[in-house]
Amino acid sequence: MQKTVRSTLFSEEQIERRVGELAKAISDDYRDKGNVVLIGILKGSFIFLADLSRKLDIDRTVEFIAVSSYHGATSGAVRMIMDVRGDIAGRHVLIVEDIVDTGNTLKYLIQILKSRNPASLKTCALLHKAEATVADVPIDYVGFPIGDEWVVGYGLDYDEFGRTLPYIGVIDPD
Ligand code: IMP
Ligand code: MG
């Protein structure tokens, strides 16, 4: 059955404005640190990272990690399927996520990346489902807090539906 978007949660303009604000805050915080390594979590963060990275006015490097999460019996188990290319030891690292839901993915990534001894490790998520978050994870930069609904667009999908919509919308649960 074809999914449909029920309503727009954030328009292109709202997203652009908020991403600009995040870029400003991040630029200010990292300005005197040299280079920041932005690690986008695939696939969901690819559009957010593309926009955010272009709005920064500091020295930055882009890397990607891909993870897959299992649901059901092993809910919360996360597995890395693609790692960064570069060594992050001694580097300032910022994880860039599309959305934090339970927080399990971010918790897993923080554990792994911390063990590689970066100079600093911070996190940025465009969206945060605060009510749904069970893992105790710090999110240093949040675009928008949202309710516990399934959203698509701007990189986020439901079984690939909606991923490249320019806005963020809520889908109808069936
Ligand atoms: P967490 O580990 O439960 O925090 O889930 C993180 C991942 O689940 C995100 O990176 C997304 O890929 C996916 N996810 C959670 N909620 C949504 C949503 O509303 N729309 C699209 N993807 C979501
Ligand atoms: Mg994701």
Coordinates of C-alpha atoms and ligand atoms in Angstrom, one line a residue:
M1 CA 0.0 0.0 0.0
Q2 CA 1.3 3.5 -0.9
K3 CA 2.0 5.7 2.1
T4 CA 0.8 9.3 2.1
V5 CA 2.0 12.3 4.0
R6 CA -0.7 13.5 6.4
S7 CA 0.6 16.9 7.2
T8 CA 3.6 19.1 6.9
L9 CA 5.5 19.5 10.1
F10 CA 8.3 21.7 8.9
S11 CA 8.4 23.6 5.6
E12 CA 11.5 24.0 3.5
E13 CA 11.8 27.6 4.7
Q14 CA 11.5 26.6 8.4
I15 CA 14.2 23.9 8.0
E16 CA 16.5 26.2 6.1
R17 CA 16.2 28.9 8.8
R18 CA 16.8 26.4 11.7
V19 CA 19.8 24.7 9.9
G20 CA 21.3 28.2 9.5
E21 CA 20.9 28.8 13.3
L22 CA 22.5 25.5 14.1
A23 CA 25.4 26.2 11.7
K24 CA 25.9 29.6 13.4
A25 CA 26.0 28.1 16.9
I26 CA 28.3 25.3 15.8
S27 CA 30.6 27.7 13.9
D28 CA 30.9 29.9 17.0
D29 CA 31.7 26.9 19.3
Y30 CA 34.4 25.4 17.0
R31 CA 35.9 28.6 15.6
D32 CA 39.1 28.4 17.6
K33 CA 39.5 24.6 17.5
G34 CA 41.0 24.1 14.1
N35 CA 39.1 21.5 12.1
V36 CA 35.9 19.7 13.0
V37 CA 35.1 16.3 11.6
L38 CA 31.4 16.1 10.8
I39 CA 30.3 12.4 10.9
G40 CA 26.9 12.0 9.1
I41 CA 25.0 8.8 9.9
L42 CA 23.6 7.3 6.7
K43 CA 21.3 7.3 5.1
G44 CA 19.0 9.6 7.0
S45 CA 21.4 12.5 7.6
F46 CA 22.7 13.0 4.0
I47 CA 20.6 16.0 3.2
F48 CA 20.9 17.6 6.6
L49 CA 24.7 17.2 6.6
A50 CA 24.9 18.6 3.0
D51 CA 23.0 21.8 4.0
L52 CA 24.6 22.1 7.5
S53 CA 28.2 21.6 6.3
R54 CA 27.7 24.3 3.6
K55 CA 26.4 26.8 6.1
L56 CA 29.4 26.5 8.5
D57 CA 32.0 29.1 8.2
I58 CA 34.8 27.1 10.0
D59 CA 37.3 24.5 8.8
R60 CA 35.5 21.2 8.5
T61 CA 35.9 17.6 7.2
V62 CA 33.0 15.3 6.2
E63 CA 32.9 11.6 7.0
F64 CA 30.1 9.1 7.0
I65 CA 29.1 6.0 9.0
A66 CA 26.3 3.7 8.1
V67 CA 24.5 1.6 10.8
S68 CA 21.6 -0.8 10.8
S69 CA 19.4 -1.4 13.7
Y70 CA 17.5 -4.5 14.5
H71 CA 14.0 -4.3 15.8
G72 CA 11.8 -6.9 17.4
A73 CA 13.5 -9.5 19.6
T74 CA 16.8 -7.7 19.5
S75 CA 15.4 -4.2 19.7
G76 CA 18.1 -1.6 20.4
A77 CA 20.9 -3.7 18.9
V78 CA 22.9 -1.6 16.5
R79 CA 25.5 -2.8 14.0
M80 CA 28.0 -0.7 12.0
I81 CA 27.9 -1.5 8.3
M82 CA 30.3 1.2 7.1
D83 CA 32.9 3.0 9.1
V84 CA 34.7 6.4 8.7
R85 CA 37.7 6.5 6.4
G86 CA 39.9 8.7 8.5
D87 CA 41.5 8.4 11.9
I88 CA 39.6 10.5 14.5
A89 CA 42.1 10.3 17.3
G90 CA 42.9 13.8 18.6
R91 CA 40.2 15.3 16.3
H92 CA 37.2 17.3 17.2
V93 CA 34.2 15.2 16.2
L94 CA 30.6 16.1 15.7
I95 CA 28.1 13.3 15.0
V96 CA 25.3 14.5 12.7
E97 CA 22.1 12.5 13.0
D98 CA 18.8 13.0 11.3
I99 CA 16.7 12.1 14.3
V100 CA 17.1 10.7 17.8
D101 CA 14.2 8.4 18.7
T102 CA 15.1 5.8 21.4
G103 CA 18.6 7.1 21.4
N104 CA 20.1 3.6 21.1
T105 CA 21.9 4.4 17.8
L106 CA 23.5 7.5 19.2
K107 CA 24.5 5.7 22.4
Y108 CA 26.2 3.0 20.3
L109 CA 28.0 5.5 18.1
I110 CA 29.2 7.5 21.1
Q111 CA 30.6 4.4 22.7
I112 CA 32.5 3.4 19.6
L113 CA 33.8 6.8 18.7
K114 CA 34.8 7.7 22.2
S115 CA 37.0 4.6 22.4
R116 CA 39.1 6.1 19.5
N117 CA 40.1 9.0 21.6
P118 CA 38.9 12.1 19.7
A119 CA 39.9 15.5 21.2
S120 CA 36.2 16.1 21.7
L121 CA 32.9 14.4 20.8
K122 CA 29.6 16.2 20.4
T123 CA 26.3 15.4 18.9
C124 CA 23.8 17.2 16.6
A125 CA 20.4 15.9 15.6
L126 CA 17.9 17.8 13.4
L127 CA 15.0 16.2 15.2
H128 CA 14.5 14.8 18.7
K129 CA 11.6 12.6 19.8
A130 CA 12.2 13.5 23.5
E131 CA 9.3 11.4 24.8
A132 CA 10.5 8.3 23.0
T133 CA 14.2 8.6 24.1
V134 CA 15.2 5.9 26.6
A135 CA 19.0 5.9 26.3
D136 CA 20.8 8.4 28.3
V137 CA 22.6 10.4 25.5
P138 CA 23.7 14.0 25.4
I139 CA 22.4 15.9 22.3
D140 CA 24.4 19.1 22.1
Y141 CA 22.6 20.6 19.1
V142 CA 18.9 19.9 18.4
G143 CA 17.1 21.4 15.4
F144 CA 13.5 20.7 16.5
P145 CA 12.0 18.6 19.3
I146 CA 9.0 16.6 17.9
G147 CA 6.3 14.3 19.3
D148 CA 6.4 10.5 19.0
E149 CA 5.2 10.4 15.3
W150 CA 6.8 8.9 12.2
V151 CA 8.2 11.6 10.0
V152 CA 9.6 11.6 6.5
G153 CA 11.4 13.9 4.2
Y154 CA 14.7 15.9 4.1
G155 CA 16.5 12.5 4.3
L156 CA 14.1 10.7 6.6
D157 CA 12.1 7.8 5.2
Y158 CA 9.6 5.1 5.9
D159 CA 10.8 2.1 4.0
E160 CA 12.4 4.6 1.5
F161 CA 9.1 6.4 1.1
G162 CA 9.5 10.2 1.4
R163 CA 13.2 10.4 1.8
T164 CA 13.8 13.1 -0.8
L165 CA 10.9 15.3 0.0
P166 CA 12.1 18.9 0.5
Y167 CA 10.0 19.4 3.6
I168 CA 9.4 17.2 6.7
G169 CA 5.9 15.6 7.0
V170 CA 4.1 13.2 9.2
I171 CA 2.9 10.0 7.6
D172 CA -0.4 8.2 8.2
P173 CA 0.0 5.1 10.3
D174 CA -2.0 2.3 8.8
Ligands
IMP1 P1 17.0 5.4 17.6 O1 18.2 4.5 17.7 O2 15.8 4.7 18.1 O3 17.3 6.7 18.3 O4 16.7 5.6 16.1 C1 17.4 6.2 15.3 C2 17.1 5.9 13.9 O5 15.8 5.5 13.6 C3 17.2 7.2 13.1 O6 18.5 7.5 12.7 C4 16.3 7.0 12.0 O7 17.0 6.3 10.9 C5 15.2 6.1 12.5 N1 14.0 6.8 12.8 C6 13.5 7.0 14.1 N2 12.4 7.7 14.0 C7 12.2 8.0 12.7 C8 11.1 8.8 12.0 O8 10.2 9.3 12.6 N3 11.3 8.9 10.7 C9 12.3 8.3 10.0 N4 13.3 7.6 10.6 C10 13.2 7.5 12.0
MG2 MG 19.1 7.2 10.7

